[in-house]
XYZ file of N, CA and C in Angstrom:
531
model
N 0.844 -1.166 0.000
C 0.000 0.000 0.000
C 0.891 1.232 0.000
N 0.568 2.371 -0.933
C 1.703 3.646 -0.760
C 0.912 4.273 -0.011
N 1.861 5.277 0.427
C 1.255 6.558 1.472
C -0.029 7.507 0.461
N -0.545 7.363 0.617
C -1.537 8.723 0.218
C -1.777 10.361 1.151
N -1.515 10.833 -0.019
C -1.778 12.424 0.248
C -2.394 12.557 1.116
N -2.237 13.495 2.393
C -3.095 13.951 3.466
C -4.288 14.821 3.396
N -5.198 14.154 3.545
C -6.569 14.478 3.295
C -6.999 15.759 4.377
N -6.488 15.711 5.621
C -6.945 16.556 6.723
C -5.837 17.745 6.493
N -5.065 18.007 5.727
C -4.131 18.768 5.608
C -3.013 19.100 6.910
N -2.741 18.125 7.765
C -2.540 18.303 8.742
C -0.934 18.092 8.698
N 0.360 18.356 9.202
C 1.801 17.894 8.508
C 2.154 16.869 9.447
N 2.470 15.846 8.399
C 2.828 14.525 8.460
C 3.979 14.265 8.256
N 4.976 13.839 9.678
C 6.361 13.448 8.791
C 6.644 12.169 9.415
N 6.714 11.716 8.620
C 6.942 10.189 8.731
C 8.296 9.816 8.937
N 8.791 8.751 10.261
C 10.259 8.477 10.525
C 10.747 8.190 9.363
N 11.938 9.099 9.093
C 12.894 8.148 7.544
C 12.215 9.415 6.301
N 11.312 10.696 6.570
C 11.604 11.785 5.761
C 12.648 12.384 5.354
N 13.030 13.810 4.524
C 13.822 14.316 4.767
C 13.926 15.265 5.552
N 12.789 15.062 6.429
C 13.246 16.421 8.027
C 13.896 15.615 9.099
N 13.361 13.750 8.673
C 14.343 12.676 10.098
C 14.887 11.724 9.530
N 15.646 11.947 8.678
C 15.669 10.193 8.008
C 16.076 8.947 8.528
N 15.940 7.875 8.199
C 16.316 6.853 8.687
C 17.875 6.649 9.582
N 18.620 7.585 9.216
C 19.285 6.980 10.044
C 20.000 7.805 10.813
N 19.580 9.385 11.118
C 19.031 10.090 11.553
C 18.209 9.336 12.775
N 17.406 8.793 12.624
C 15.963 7.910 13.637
C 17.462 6.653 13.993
N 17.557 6.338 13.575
C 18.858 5.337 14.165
C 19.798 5.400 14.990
N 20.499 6.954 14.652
C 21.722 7.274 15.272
C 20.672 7.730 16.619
N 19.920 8.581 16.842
C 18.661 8.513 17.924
C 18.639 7.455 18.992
N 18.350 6.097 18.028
C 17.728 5.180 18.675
C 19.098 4.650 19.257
N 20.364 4.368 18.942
C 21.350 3.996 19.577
C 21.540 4.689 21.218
N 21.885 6.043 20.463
C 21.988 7.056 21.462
C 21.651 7.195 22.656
N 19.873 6.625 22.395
C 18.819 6.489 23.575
C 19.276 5.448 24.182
N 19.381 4.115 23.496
C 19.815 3.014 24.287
C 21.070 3.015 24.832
N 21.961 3.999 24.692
C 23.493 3.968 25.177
C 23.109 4.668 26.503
N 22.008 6.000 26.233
C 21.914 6.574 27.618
C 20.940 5.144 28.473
N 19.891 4.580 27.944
C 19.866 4.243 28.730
C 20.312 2.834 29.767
N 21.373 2.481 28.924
C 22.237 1.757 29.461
C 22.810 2.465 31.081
N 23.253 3.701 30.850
C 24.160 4.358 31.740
C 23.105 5.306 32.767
N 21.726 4.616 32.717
C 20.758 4.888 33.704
C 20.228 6.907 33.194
N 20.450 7.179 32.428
C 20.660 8.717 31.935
C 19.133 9.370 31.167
N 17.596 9.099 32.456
C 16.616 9.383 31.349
C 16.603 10.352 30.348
N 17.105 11.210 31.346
C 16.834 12.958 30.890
C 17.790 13.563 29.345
N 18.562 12.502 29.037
C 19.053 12.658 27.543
C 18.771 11.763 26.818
N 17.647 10.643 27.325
C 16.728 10.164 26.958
C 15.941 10.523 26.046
N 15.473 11.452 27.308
C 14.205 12.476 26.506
C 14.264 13.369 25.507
N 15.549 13.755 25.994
C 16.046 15.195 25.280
C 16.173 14.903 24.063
N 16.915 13.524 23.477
C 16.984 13.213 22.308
C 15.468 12.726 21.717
N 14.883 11.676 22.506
C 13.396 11.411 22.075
C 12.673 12.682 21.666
N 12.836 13.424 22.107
C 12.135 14.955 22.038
C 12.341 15.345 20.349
N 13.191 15.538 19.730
C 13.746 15.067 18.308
C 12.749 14.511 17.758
N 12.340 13.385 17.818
C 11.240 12.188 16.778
C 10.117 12.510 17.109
N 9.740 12.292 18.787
C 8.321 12.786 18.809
C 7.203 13.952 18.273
N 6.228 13.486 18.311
C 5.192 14.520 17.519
C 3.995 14.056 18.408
N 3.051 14.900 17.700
C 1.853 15.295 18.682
C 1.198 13.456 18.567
N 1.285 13.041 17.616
C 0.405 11.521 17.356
C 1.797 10.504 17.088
N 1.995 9.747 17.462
C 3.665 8.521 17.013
C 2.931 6.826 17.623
N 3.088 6.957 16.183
C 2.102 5.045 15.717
C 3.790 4.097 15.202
N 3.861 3.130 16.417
C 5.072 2.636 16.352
C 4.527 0.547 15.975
N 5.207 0.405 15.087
C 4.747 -1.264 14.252
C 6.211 -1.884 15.553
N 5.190 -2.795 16.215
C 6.233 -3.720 17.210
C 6.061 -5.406 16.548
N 5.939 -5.182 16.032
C 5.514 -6.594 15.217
C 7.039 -7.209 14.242
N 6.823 -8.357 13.900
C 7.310 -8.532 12.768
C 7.049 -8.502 11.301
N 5.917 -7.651 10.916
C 5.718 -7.881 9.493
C 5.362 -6.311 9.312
N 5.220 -5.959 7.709
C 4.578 -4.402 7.703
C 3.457 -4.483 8.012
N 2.889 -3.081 8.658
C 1.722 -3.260 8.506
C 0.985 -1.121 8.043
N -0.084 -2.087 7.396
C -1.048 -0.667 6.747
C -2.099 -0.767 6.919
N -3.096 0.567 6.823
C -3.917 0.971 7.613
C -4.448 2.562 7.558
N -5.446 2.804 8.500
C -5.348 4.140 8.209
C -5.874 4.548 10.050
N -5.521 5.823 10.030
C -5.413 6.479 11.419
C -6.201 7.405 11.330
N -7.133 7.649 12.634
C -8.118 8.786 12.735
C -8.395 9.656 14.212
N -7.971 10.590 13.897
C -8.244 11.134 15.735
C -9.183 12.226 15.337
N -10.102 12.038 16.509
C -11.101 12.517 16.865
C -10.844 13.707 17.832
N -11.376 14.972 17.475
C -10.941 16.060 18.758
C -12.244 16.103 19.735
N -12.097 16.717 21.356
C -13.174 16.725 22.438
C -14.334 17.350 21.617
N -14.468 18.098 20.324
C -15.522 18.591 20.225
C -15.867 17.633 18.996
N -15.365 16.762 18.561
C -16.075 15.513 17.434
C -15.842 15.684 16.148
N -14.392 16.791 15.794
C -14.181 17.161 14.691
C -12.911 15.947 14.505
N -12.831 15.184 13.294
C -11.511 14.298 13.178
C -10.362 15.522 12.456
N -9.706 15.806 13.078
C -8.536 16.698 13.292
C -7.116 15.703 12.502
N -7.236 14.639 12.340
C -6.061 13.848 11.405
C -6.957 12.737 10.982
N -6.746 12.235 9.848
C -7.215 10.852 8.892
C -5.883 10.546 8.020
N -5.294 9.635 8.097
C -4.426 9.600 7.501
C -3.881 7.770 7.242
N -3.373 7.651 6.191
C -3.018 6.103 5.994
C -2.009 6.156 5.878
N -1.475 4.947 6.227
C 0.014 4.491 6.861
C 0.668 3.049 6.371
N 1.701 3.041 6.165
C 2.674 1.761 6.213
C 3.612 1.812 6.903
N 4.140 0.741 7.829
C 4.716 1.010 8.612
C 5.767 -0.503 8.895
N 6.739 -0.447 8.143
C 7.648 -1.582 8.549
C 8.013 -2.759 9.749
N 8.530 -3.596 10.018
C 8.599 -4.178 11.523
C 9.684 -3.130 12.083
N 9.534 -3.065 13.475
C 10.656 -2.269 14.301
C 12.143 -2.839 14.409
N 12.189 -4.253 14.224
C 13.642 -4.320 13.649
C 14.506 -4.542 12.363
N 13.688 -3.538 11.722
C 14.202 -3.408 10.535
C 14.981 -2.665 10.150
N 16.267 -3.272 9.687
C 17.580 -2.454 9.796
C 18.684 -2.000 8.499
N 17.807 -2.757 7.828
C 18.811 -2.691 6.188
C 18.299 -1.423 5.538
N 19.752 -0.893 5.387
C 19.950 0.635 5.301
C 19.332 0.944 3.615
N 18.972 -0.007 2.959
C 17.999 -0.029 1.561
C 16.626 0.341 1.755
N 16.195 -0.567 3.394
C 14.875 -0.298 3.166
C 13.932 1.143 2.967
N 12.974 0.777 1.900
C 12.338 2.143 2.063
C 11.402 2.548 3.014
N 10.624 1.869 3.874
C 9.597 2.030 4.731
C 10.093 1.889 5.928
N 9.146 2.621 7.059
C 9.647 3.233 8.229
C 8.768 2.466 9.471
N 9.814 2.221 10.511
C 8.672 1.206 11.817
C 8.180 2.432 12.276
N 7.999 3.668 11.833
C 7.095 4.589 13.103
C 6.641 5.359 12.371
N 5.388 6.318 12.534
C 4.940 7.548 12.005
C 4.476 8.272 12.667
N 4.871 9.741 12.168
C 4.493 10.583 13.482
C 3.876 11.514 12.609
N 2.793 12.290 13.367
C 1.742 13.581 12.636
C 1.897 14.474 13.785
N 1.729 15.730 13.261
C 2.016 16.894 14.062
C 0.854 17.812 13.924
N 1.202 19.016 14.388
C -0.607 19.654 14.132
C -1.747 18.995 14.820
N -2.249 18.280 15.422
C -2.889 17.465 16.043
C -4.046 18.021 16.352
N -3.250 18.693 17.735
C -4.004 19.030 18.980
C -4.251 20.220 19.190
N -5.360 20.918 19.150
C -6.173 22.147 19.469
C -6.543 22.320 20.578
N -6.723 21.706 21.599
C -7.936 21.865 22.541
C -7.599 21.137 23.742
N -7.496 20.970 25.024
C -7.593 20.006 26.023
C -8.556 19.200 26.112
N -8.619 18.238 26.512
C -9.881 17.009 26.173
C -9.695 16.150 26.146
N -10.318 14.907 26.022
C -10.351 13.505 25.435
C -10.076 13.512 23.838
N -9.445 12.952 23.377
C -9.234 12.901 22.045
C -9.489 11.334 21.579
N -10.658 10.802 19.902
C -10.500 9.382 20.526
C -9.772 8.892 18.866
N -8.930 7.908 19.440
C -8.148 7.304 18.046
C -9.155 6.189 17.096
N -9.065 6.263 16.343
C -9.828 5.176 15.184
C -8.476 4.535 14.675
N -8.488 3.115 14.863
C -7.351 3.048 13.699
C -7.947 1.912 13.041
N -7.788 1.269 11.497
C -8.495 0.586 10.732
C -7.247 -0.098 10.127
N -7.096 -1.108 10.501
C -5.780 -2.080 9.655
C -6.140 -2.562 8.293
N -5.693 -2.864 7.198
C -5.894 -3.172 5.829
C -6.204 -5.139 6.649
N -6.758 -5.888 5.657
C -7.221 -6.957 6.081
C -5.616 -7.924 6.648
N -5.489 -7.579 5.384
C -3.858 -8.407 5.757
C -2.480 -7.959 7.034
N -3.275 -7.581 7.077
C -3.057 -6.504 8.642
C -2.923 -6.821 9.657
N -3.730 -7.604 10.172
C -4.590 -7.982 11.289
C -3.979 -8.533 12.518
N -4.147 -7.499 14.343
C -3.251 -8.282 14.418
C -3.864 -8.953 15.622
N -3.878 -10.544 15.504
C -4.679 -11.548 16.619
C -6.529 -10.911 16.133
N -6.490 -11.110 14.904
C -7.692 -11.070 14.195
C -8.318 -9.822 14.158
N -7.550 -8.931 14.668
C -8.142 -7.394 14.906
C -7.911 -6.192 13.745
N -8.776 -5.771 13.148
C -8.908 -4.769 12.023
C -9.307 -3.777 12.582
N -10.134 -3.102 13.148
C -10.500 -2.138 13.772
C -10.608 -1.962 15.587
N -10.310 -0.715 15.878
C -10.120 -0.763 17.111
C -10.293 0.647 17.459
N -11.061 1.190 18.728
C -11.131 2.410 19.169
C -10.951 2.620 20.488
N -9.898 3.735 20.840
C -9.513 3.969 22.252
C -10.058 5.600 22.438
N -9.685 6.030 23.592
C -9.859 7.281 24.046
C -8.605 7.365 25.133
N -8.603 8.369 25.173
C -6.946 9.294 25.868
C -7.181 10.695 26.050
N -6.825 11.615 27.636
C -7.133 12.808 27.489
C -5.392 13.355 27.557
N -5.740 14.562 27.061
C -5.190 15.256 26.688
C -4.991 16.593 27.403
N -3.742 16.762 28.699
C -4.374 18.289 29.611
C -3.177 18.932 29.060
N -2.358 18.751 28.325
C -1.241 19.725 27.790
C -0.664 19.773 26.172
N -1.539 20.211 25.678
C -1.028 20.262 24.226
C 0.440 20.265 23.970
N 0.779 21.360 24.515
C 2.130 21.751 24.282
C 3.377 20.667 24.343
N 2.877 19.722 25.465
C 4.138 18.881 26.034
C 3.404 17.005 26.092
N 2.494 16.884 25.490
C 1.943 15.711 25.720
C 1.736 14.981 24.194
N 2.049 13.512 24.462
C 2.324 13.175 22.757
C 1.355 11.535 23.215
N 0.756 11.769 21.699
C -0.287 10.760 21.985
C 0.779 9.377 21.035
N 0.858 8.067 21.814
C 1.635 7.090 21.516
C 0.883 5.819 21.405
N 0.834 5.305 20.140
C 0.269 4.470 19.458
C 1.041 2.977 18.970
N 1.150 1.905 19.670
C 1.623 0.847 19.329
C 0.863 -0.191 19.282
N 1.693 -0.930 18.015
C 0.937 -1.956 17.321
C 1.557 -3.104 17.439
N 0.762 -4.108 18.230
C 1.462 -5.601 18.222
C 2.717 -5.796 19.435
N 2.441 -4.785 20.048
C 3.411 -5.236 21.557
C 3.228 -6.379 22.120
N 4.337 -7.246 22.565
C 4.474 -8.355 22.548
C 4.310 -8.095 24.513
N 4.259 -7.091 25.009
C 4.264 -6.851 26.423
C 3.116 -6.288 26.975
N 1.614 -6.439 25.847
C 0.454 -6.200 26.360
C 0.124 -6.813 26.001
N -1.457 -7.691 26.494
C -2.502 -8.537 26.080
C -3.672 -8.432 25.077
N -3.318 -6.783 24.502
C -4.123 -6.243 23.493
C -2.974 -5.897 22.073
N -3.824 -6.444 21.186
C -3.062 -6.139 19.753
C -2.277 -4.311 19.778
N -3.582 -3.467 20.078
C -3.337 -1.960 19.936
C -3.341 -1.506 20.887
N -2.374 -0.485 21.373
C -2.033 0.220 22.385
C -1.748 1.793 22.273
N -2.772 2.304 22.835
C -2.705 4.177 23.010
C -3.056 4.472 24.687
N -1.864 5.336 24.444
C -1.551 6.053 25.539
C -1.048 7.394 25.649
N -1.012 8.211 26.301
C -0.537 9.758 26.639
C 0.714 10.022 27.672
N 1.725 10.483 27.036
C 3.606 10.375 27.441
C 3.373 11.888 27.226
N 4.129 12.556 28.178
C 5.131 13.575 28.295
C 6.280 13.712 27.675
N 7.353 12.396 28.247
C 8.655 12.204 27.788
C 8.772 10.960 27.464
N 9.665 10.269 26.158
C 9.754 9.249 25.903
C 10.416 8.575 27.142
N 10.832 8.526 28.232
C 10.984 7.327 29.158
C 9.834 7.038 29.891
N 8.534 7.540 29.422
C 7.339 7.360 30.176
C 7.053 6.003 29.542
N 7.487 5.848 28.444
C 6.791 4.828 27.114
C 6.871 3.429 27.945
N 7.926 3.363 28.283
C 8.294 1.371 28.763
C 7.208 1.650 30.165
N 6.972 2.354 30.751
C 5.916 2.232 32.113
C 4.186 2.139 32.005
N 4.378 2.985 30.694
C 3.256 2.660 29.799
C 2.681 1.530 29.573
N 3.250 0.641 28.842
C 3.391 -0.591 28.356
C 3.004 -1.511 29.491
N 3.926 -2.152 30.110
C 3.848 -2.414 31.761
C 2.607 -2.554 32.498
N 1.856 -1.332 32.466
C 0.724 -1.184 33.682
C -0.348 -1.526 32.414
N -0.435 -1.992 30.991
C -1.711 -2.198 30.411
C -2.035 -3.787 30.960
């Protein structure tokens, strides 16, 4: 499936653009894991702070997967619609063209509940699941990033949304579902 044009006009940059590219998102992802080897959240973050965006839909799986993404704002306007492909997360060959994460920006207007739609292509599916709807509030636009994972092998649900501050919130996240 290719990316299609953004319908909500909303800016979309997908890990592995030319504002983050792949390895760019790599040298990142080392980085993070070197700090957090050496117990070091806070340059953790600082670097996570870099990739994140207001919406970040991360493929924990082993296969690609596509689909399309929909957030809903507190007053019932869908504020992003957008379709996605999204590689496995250990995918490392510096050829590949597709990306394990996508992030959308522009999002968030408003404090509120915001609710995600996400719709997997059939071949998609993950533990038989094509469609799925969560809700998540939202009390700080400015500093709060809505985090979307697919196929975590460390929750009992295919899809996982949640609301992070800083990327070392993410693994505690995970954890308490």
């Amino acid at each position: 499936m290719s990316r299609q044009p953004s319908i909500s006009g909303i800016d979309r940059s997908p890990i592995g653009s030319t504002t983050s590219s792949r390895r760019h998102f790599l040298g990142i992802t080392v980085a993070v894991g070197s700090a957090t080897l050496a117990g070091c959240t806070s340059a953790i973050d600082l670097l996570a702070g870099l990739v994140l965006d207001d919406v970040n839909l991360f493929n924990a799986t082993d296969r690609t997967l596509s689909g399309e993404i929909t957030i809903t704002d507190p007053n019932g306007t869908a504020v992003l619609t957008e379709s996605f492909e999204v590689d496995p997360e250990g995918e490392d060959d510096e050829d590949a063209d597709g990306d394990s994460g996508a992030t959308f920006g522009d999002v968030f207007n408003t404090d509120g509940v915001y609710r995600i739609a996400l719709e997997l292509d059939e071949d998609s599916a993950l533990d038989g699941t094509t469609a799925t709807a969560q809700e998540v509030s939202i009390t700080d636009t400015e500093d709060e990033h809505i985090v979307v994972v697919l196929g975590t092998e460390e929750t009992d649900t295919p899809v996982n949304s949640f609301v992070i501050e800083e990327f070392s919130e993410m693994q505690d996240q995970l954890n308490t579902d």
